[in-house]
Coordinates of C-alpha atoms and ligand atoms in Angstrom, one line a residue:
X1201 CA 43.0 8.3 20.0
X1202 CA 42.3 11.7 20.3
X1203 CA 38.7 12.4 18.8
X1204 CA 38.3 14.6 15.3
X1205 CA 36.0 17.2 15.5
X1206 CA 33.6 15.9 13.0
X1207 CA 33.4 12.9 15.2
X1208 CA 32.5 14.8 18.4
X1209 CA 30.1 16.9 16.4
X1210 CA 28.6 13.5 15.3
X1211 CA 28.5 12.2 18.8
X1212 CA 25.9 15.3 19.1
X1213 CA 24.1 15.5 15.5
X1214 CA 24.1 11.7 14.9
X1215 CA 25.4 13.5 11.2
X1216 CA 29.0 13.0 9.8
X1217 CA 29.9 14.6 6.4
X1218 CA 32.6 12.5 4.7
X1219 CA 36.4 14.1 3.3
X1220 CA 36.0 14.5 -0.4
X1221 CA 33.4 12.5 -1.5
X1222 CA 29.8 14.9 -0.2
X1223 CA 28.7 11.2 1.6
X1224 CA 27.2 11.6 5.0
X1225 CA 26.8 8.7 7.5
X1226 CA 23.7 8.9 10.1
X1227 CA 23.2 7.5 13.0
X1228 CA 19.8 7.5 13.4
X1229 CA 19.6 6.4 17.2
X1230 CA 21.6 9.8 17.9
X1231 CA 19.3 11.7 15.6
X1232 CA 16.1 10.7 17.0
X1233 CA 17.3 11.2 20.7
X1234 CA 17.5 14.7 20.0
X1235 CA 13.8 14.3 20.2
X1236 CA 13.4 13.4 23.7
X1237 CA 14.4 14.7 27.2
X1238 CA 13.3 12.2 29.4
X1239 CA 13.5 9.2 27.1
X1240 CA 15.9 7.8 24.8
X1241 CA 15.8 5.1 21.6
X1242 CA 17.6 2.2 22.6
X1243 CA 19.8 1.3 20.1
X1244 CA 19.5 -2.4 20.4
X1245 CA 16.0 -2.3 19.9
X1246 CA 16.2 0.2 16.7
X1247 CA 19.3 -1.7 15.2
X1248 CA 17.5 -5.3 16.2
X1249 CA 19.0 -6.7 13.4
X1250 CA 22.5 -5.9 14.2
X1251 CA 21.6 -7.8 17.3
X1252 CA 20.0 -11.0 15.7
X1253 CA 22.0 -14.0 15.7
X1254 CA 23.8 -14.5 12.7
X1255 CA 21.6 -16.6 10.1
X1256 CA 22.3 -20.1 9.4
X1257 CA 24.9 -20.9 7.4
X1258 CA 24.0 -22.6 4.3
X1259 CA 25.5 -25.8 4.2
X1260 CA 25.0 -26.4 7.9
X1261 CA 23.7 -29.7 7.3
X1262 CA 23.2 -30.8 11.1
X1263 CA 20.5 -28.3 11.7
X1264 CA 18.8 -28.2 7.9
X1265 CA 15.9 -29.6 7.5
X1266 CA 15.7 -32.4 4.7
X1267 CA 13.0 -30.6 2.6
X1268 CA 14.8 -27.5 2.9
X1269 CA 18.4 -29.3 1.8
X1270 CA 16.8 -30.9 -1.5
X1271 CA 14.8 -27.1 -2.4
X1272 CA 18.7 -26.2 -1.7
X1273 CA 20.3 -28.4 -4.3
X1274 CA 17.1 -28.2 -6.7
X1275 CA 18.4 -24.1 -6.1
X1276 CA 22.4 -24.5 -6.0
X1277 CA 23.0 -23.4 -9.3
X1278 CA 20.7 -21.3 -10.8
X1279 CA 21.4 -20.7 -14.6
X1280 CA 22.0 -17.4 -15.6
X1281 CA 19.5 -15.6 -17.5
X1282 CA 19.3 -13.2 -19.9
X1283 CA 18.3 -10.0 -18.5
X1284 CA 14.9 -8.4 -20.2
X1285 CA 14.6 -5.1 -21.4
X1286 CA 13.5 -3.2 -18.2
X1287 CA 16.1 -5.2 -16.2
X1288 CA 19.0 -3.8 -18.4
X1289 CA 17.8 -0.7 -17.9
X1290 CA 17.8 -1.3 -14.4
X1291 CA 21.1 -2.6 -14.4
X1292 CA 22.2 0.5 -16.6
X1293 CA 21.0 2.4 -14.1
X1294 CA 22.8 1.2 -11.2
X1295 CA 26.2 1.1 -13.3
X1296 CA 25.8 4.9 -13.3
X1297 CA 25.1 5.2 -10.2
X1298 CA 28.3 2.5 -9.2
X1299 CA 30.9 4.7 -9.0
X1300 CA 29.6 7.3 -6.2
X1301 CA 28.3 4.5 -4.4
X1302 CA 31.8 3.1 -4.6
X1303 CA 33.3 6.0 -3.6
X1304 CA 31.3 6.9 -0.7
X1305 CA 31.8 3.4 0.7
X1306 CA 35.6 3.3 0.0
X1307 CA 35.5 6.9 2.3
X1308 CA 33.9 5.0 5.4
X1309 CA 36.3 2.2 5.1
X1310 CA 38.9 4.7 5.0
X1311 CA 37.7 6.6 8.2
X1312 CA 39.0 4.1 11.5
X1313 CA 37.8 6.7 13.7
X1314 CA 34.3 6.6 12.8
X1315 CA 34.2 3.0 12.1
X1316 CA 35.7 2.5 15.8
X1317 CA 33.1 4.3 17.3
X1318 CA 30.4 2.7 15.3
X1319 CA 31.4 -1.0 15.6
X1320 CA 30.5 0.0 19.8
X1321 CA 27.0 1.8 18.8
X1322 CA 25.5 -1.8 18.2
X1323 CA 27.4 -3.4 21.1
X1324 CA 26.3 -3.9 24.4
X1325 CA 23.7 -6.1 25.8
X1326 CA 20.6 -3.7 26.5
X1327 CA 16.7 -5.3 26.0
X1328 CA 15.9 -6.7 22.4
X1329 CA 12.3 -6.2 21.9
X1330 CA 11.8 -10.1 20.6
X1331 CA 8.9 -9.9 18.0
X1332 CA 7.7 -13.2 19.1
X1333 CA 7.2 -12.7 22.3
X1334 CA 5.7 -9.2 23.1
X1335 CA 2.6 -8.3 21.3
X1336 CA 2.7 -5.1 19.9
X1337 CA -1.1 -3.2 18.7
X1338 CA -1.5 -4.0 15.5
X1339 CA -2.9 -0.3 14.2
X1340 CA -3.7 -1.3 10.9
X1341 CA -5.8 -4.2 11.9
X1342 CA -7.7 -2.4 14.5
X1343 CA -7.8 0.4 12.5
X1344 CA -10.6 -1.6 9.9
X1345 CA -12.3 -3.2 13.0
X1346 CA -16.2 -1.8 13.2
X1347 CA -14.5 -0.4 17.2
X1348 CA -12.4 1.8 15.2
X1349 CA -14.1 4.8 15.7
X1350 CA -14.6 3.6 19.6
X1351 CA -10.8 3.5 20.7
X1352 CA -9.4 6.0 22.9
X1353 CA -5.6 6.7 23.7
X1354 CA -5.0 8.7 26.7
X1355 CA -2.5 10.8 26.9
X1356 CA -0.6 12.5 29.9
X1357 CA 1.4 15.7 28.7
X1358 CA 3.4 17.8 30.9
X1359 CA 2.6 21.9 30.1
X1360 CA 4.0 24.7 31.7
X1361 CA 2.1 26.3 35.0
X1362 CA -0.7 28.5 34.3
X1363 CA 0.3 30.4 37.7
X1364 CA 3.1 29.9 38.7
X1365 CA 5.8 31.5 37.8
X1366 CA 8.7 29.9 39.2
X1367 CA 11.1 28.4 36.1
X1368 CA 10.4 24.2 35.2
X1369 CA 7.2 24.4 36.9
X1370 CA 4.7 22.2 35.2
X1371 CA 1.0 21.0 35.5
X1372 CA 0.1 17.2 34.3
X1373 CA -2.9 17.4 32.1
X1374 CA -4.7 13.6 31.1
X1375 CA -6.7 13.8 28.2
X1376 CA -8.4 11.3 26.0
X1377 CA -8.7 11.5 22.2
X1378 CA -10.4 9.6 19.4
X1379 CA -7.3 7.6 18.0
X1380 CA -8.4 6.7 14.5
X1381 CA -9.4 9.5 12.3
X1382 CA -8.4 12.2 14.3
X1383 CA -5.6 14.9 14.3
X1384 CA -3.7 15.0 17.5
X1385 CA -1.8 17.6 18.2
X1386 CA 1.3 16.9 21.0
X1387 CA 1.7 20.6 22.8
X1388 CA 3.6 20.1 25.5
X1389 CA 6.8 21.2 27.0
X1390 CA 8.7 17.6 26.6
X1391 CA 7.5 14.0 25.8
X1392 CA 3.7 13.4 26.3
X1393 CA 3.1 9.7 27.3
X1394 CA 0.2 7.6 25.8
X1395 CA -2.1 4.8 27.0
X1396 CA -3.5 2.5 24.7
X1397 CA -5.1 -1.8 25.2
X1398 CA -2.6 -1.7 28.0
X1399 CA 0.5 -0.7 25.7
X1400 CA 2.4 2.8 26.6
X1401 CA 3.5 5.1 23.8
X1402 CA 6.5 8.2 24.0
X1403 CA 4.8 11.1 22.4
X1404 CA 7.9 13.7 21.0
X1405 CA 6.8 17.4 21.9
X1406 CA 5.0 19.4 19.4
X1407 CA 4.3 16.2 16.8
X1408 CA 1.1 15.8 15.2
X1409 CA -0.4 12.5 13.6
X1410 CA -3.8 11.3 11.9
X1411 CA -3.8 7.8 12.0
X1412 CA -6.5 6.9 9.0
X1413 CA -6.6 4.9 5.8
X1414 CA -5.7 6.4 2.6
X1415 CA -9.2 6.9 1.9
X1416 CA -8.9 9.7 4.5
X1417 CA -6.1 11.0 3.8
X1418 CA -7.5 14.4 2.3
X1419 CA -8.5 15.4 6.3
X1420 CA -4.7 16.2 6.3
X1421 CA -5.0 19.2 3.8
X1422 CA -5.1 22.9 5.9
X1423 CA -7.4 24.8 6.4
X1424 CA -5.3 27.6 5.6
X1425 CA -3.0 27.7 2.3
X1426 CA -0.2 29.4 4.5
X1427 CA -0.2 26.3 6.8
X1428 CA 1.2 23.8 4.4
X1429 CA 4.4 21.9 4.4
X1430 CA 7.7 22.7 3.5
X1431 CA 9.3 18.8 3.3
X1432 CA 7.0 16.5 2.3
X1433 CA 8.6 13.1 2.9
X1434 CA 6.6 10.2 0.9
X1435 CA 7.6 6.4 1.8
X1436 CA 4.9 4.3 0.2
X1437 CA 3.9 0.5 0.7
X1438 CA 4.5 -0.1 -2.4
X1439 CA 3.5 -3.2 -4.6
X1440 CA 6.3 -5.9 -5.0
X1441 CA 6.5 -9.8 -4.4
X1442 CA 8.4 -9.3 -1.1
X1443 CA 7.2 -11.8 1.3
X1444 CA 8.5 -10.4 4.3
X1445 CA 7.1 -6.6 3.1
X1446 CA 3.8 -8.2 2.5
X1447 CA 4.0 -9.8 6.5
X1448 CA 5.1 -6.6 8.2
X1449 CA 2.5 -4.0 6.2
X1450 CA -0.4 -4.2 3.5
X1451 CA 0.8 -2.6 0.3
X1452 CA -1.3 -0.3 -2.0
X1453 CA -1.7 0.2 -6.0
X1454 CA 0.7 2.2 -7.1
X1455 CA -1.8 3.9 -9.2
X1456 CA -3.6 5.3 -6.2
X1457 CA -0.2 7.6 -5.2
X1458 CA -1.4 9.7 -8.1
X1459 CA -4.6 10.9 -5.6
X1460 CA -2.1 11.5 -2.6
X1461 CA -2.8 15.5 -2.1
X1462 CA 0.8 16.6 -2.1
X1463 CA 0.2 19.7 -4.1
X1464 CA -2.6 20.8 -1.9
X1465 CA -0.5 20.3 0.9
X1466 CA 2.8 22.2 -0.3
X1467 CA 3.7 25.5 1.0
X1468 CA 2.7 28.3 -1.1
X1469 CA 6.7 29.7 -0.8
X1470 CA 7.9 26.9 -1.8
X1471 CA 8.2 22.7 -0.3
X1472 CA 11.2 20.0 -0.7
X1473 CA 9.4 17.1 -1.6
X1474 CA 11.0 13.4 -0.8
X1475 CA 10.0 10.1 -2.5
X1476 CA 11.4 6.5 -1.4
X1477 CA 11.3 4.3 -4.4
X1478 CA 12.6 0.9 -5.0
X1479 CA 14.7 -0.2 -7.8
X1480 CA 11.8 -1.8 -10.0
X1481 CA 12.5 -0.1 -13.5
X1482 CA 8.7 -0.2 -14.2
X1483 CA 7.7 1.7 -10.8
X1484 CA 10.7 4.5 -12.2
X1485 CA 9.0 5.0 -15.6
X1486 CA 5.6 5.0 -13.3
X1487 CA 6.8 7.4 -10.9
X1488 CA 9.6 9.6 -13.3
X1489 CA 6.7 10.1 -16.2
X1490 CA 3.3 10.1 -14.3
X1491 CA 3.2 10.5 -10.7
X1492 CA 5.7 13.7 -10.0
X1493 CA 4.3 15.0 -12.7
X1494 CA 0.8 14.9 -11.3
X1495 CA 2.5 16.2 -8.5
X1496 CA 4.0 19.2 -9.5
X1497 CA 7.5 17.9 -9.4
X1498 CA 10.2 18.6 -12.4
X1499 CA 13.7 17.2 -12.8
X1500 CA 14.6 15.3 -9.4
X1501 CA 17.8 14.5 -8.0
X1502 CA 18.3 11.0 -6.9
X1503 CA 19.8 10.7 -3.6
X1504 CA 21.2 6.9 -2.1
X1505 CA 21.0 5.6 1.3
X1506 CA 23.6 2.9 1.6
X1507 CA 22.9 0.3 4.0
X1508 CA 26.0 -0.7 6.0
X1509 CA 26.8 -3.2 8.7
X1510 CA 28.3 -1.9 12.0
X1511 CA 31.4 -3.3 11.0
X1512 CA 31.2 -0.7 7.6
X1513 CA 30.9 -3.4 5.6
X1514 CA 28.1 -3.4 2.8
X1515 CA 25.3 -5.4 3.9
X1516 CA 25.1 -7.7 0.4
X1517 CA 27.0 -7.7 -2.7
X1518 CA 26.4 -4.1 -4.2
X1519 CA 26.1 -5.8 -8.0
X1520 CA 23.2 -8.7 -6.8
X1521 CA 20.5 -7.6 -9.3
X1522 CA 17.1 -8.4 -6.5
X1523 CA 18.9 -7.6 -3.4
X1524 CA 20.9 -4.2 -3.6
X1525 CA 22.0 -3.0 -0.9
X1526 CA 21.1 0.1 -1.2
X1527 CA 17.3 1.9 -1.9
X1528 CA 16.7 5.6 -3.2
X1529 CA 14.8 9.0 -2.6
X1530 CA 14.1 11.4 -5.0
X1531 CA 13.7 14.8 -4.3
X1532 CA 12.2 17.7 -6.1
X1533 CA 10.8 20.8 -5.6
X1534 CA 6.6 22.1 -5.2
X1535 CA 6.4 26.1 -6.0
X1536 CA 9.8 26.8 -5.9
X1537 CA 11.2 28.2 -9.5
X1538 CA 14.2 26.1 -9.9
X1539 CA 15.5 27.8 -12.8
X1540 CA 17.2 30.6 -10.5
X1541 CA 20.5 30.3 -9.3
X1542 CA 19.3 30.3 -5.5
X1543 CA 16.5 29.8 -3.2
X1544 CA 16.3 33.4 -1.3
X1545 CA 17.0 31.6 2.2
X1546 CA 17.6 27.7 1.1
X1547 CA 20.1 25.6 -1.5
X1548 CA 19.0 24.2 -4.1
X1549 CA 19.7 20.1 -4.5
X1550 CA 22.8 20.4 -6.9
X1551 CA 23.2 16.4 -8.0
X1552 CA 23.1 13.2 -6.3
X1553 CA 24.8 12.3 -2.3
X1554 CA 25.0 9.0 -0.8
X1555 CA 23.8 8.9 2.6
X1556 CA 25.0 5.5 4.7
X1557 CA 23.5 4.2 7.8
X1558 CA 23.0 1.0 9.8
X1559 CA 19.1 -0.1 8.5
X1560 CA 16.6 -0.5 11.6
X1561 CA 13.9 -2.7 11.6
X1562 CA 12.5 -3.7 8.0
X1563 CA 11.9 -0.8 5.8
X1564 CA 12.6 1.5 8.5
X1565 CA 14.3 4.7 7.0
X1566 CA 16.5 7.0 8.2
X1567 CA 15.6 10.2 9.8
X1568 CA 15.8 12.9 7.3
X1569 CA 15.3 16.6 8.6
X1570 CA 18.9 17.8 10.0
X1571 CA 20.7 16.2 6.5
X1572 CA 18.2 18.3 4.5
X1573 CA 18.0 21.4 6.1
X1574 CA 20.2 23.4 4.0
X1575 CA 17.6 22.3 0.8
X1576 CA 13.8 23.3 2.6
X1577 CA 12.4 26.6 1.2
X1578 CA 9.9 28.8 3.2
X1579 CA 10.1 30.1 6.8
X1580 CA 12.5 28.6 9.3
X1581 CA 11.6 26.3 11.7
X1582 CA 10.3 24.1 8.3
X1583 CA 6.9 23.0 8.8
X1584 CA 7.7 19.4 7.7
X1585 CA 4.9 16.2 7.4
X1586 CA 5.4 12.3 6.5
X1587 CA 2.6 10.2 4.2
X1588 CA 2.8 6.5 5.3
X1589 CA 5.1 7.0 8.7
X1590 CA 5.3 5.0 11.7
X1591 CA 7.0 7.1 14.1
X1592 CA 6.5 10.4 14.9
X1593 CA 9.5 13.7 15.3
X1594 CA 8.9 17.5 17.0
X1595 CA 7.5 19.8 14.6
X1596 CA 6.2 17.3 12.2
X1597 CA 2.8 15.9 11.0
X1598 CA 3.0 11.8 10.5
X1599 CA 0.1 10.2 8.8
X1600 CA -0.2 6.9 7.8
X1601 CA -2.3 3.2 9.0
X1602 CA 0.5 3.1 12.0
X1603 CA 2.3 6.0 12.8
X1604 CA 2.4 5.1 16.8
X1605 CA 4.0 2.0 15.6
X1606 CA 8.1 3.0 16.4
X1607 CA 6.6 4.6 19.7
X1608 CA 5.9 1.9 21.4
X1609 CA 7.8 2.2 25.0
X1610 CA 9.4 -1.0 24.1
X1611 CA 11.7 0.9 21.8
X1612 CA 12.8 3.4 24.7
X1613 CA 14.2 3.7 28.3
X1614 CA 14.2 6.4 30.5
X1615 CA 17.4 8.3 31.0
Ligands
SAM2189 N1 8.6 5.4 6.5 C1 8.3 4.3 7.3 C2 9.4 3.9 8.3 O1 10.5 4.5 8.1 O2 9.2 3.1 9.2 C3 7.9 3.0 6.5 C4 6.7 3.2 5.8 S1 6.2 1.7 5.0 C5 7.2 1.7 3.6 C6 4.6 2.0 4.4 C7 3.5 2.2 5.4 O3 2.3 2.5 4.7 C8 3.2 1.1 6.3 O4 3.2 1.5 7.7 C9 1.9 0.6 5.9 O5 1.1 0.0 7.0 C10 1.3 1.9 5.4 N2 0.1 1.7 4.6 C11 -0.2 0.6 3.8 N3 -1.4 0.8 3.2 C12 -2.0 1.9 3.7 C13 -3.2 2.6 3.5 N4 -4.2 2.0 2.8 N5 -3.4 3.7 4.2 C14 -2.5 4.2 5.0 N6 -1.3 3.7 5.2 C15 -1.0 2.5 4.6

């Protein structure tokens, strides 16, 4: 099959635009190598639950426990129920937004080339970081122990000679830094390695992180009002009765987002703000009438990632009322005057996209930069910073209770 050239500029970008429909499908494995030179993402162990076995099968009554079989049949048919008032306005608002979700999914179904090439992205038999069995730092615990401000990472960066001038010459420099509460700055000429409790970390070039709790997270505003950001990406823990969200991070009162500083740290010419949100009507009123307010923010565009399986299959039923399978951003612009036609060197959002990927590890999201390029106002690079990350990317700021977390070496292999 000879290969189209949107799928050999994928193989490069890790970004695919659609025919017709303005969808995009990311690879997010591709998309982050572009951040390392001597290291790459494995893409078993950032797709580890492509690599799972398959759950159970309800109904497989050899290997159910008795308990669990009876909690089934109490659970087999569960009455239907009349849908309160914020739920039909939840459900109102996914049957608006059913059709360009349709759409974009019936266009990757369409597309055998790119479903081809990405039924063998999650194939292969490469190391599966198993949960159980390696134990990862756990940031946000050590991060409220009274040794907090004791803990050092060391970290070995590779920066050009001082004196010599002969080309790829480099001298290794080992430095130590506080690793709670401090801004480190990564400035060296590829990936800077880091040493922490006997764990090793892949550092992208030029990233930056302050790994603090919220109540610190005012040390992030610059000095300078013509250092701010121009994307601000925003994926809170936000409160819901998840069980498996409340095991993998602590969650915080959505009434405390309204203290985040995002207009202090907006670029004066202008920033491309981001916010994950789940599909909770009441957080949408929260967030649509008070908190982007607050912020600065008027009239956002909602954006969808659809969550896919490497087959290009949905990943659940797209009408299952608790379990879509799909979660949105919405973006909006800080000191930009969106009444004008144009940016002077950016787009403006002009209504909603669907963006599809295969999901990572829980609540991981895609990366975002190289789809939203064409939309960030103020000078180019971007300067670009996430609130509540846990990796880190080249050029950008990551704060959060974890943001070494998706750094671990365990995630990478050397080229
Ligand atoms: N964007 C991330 C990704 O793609 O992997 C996921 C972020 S997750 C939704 C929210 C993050 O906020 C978690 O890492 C959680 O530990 C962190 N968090 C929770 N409470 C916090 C607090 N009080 N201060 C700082 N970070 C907090």
């Amino acid at each position: 099959m000879e290969i189209c050239d949107e799928l050999r500029s994928f193989e490069a970008t890790g970004v695919y635009r659609l025919d017709g429909t303005g969808a995009t499908f990311l690879d997010p494995v591709r998309l982050l190598n572009g951040s390392y030179q001597r290291f790459r993402v494995v893409p078993s162990a950032y797709y580890s639950r492509s690599f799972e076995p398959p759950p159970r099968q309800v109904g497989d009554l050899e290997t159910e426990q008795p308990e669990k079989r009876r909690k089934r049949k109490r659970n087999q048919k569960p009455k239907p129920r009349e849908l309160n008032a914020m739920e039909r306005i939840a459900e109102a608002r996914h049957q608006e937004a059913r059709p360009l979700l349709l759409s974009a999914h019936e266009s990757l179904i369409k597309d055998k080339q790119l479903l081809e090439y990405l039924s063998k992205t999650t194939d292969g038999k490469e190391h599966t970081p198993d949960a159980g069995s390696v134990s990862e730092n756990n940031f946000v615990e050590l991060g409220t122990s009274w040794r907090a401000p004791f803990y050092e990472i060391t970290i070995c960066f590779r920066k050009p000679h001082i004196l010599g001038n002969w080309e790829g010459s480099f001298d290794v420099q080992k430095t130590s830094f506080s690793l709670f509460n401090s801004i480190i700055n990564v400035e060296a000429i590829d990936e800077a390695e880091g040493e922490f409790q006997n764990r090793h970390y892949i550092l992208p070039r030029e990233s930056c992180f302050l790994m603090t709790d919220f109540k610190h997270v005012r040390d992030l505003i610059p000095g300078r009002s013509n250092q701010g950001y121009n994307l601000i990406v925003v994926d809170p823990p936000w409160e819901n009765g998840c069980v498996r969200q409340k095991e993998a991070y602590p969650t915080l009162p959505n009434r405390y987002l309204l203290y985040l500083p995002v207009k202090e740290l907006a670029h004066p010419s202008g920033a491309l703000l981001v916010l994950w949100i789940t599909n909770r009507e009441k957080l949408w009123v929260f967030v649509e009438q008070e908190l982007l307010p607050t912020w600065g923010v008027k009239d956002p565009t909602v954006f969808y990632w659809l969550k896919v399986k490497p087959d290009g299959s949905l990943i659940g039923d797209l009408d299952l009322f608790h379990h879509r399978p799909y979660e949105c951003l919405l973006l909006g612009y800080i000191n930009v005057n969106t009444d004008a036609k144009q940016g002077s060197n950016f787009k403006l959002l002009e209504g909603s996209q669907v963006i599809m990927s295969v999901p990572g590890a829980h609540s991981r999201k895609p990366p975002l930069e190289k789809l939203l390029s064409e939309y960030i106002p103020g000078p180019k690079p971007p300067r670009c910073i996430e609130l509540f990350a846990r990796e880190l990317f080249p050029g950008w700021t990551s704060w959060g209770n974890e943001p070494l977390h998706f750094q671990d070496s365990m995630y990478f292999a050397e080229k």
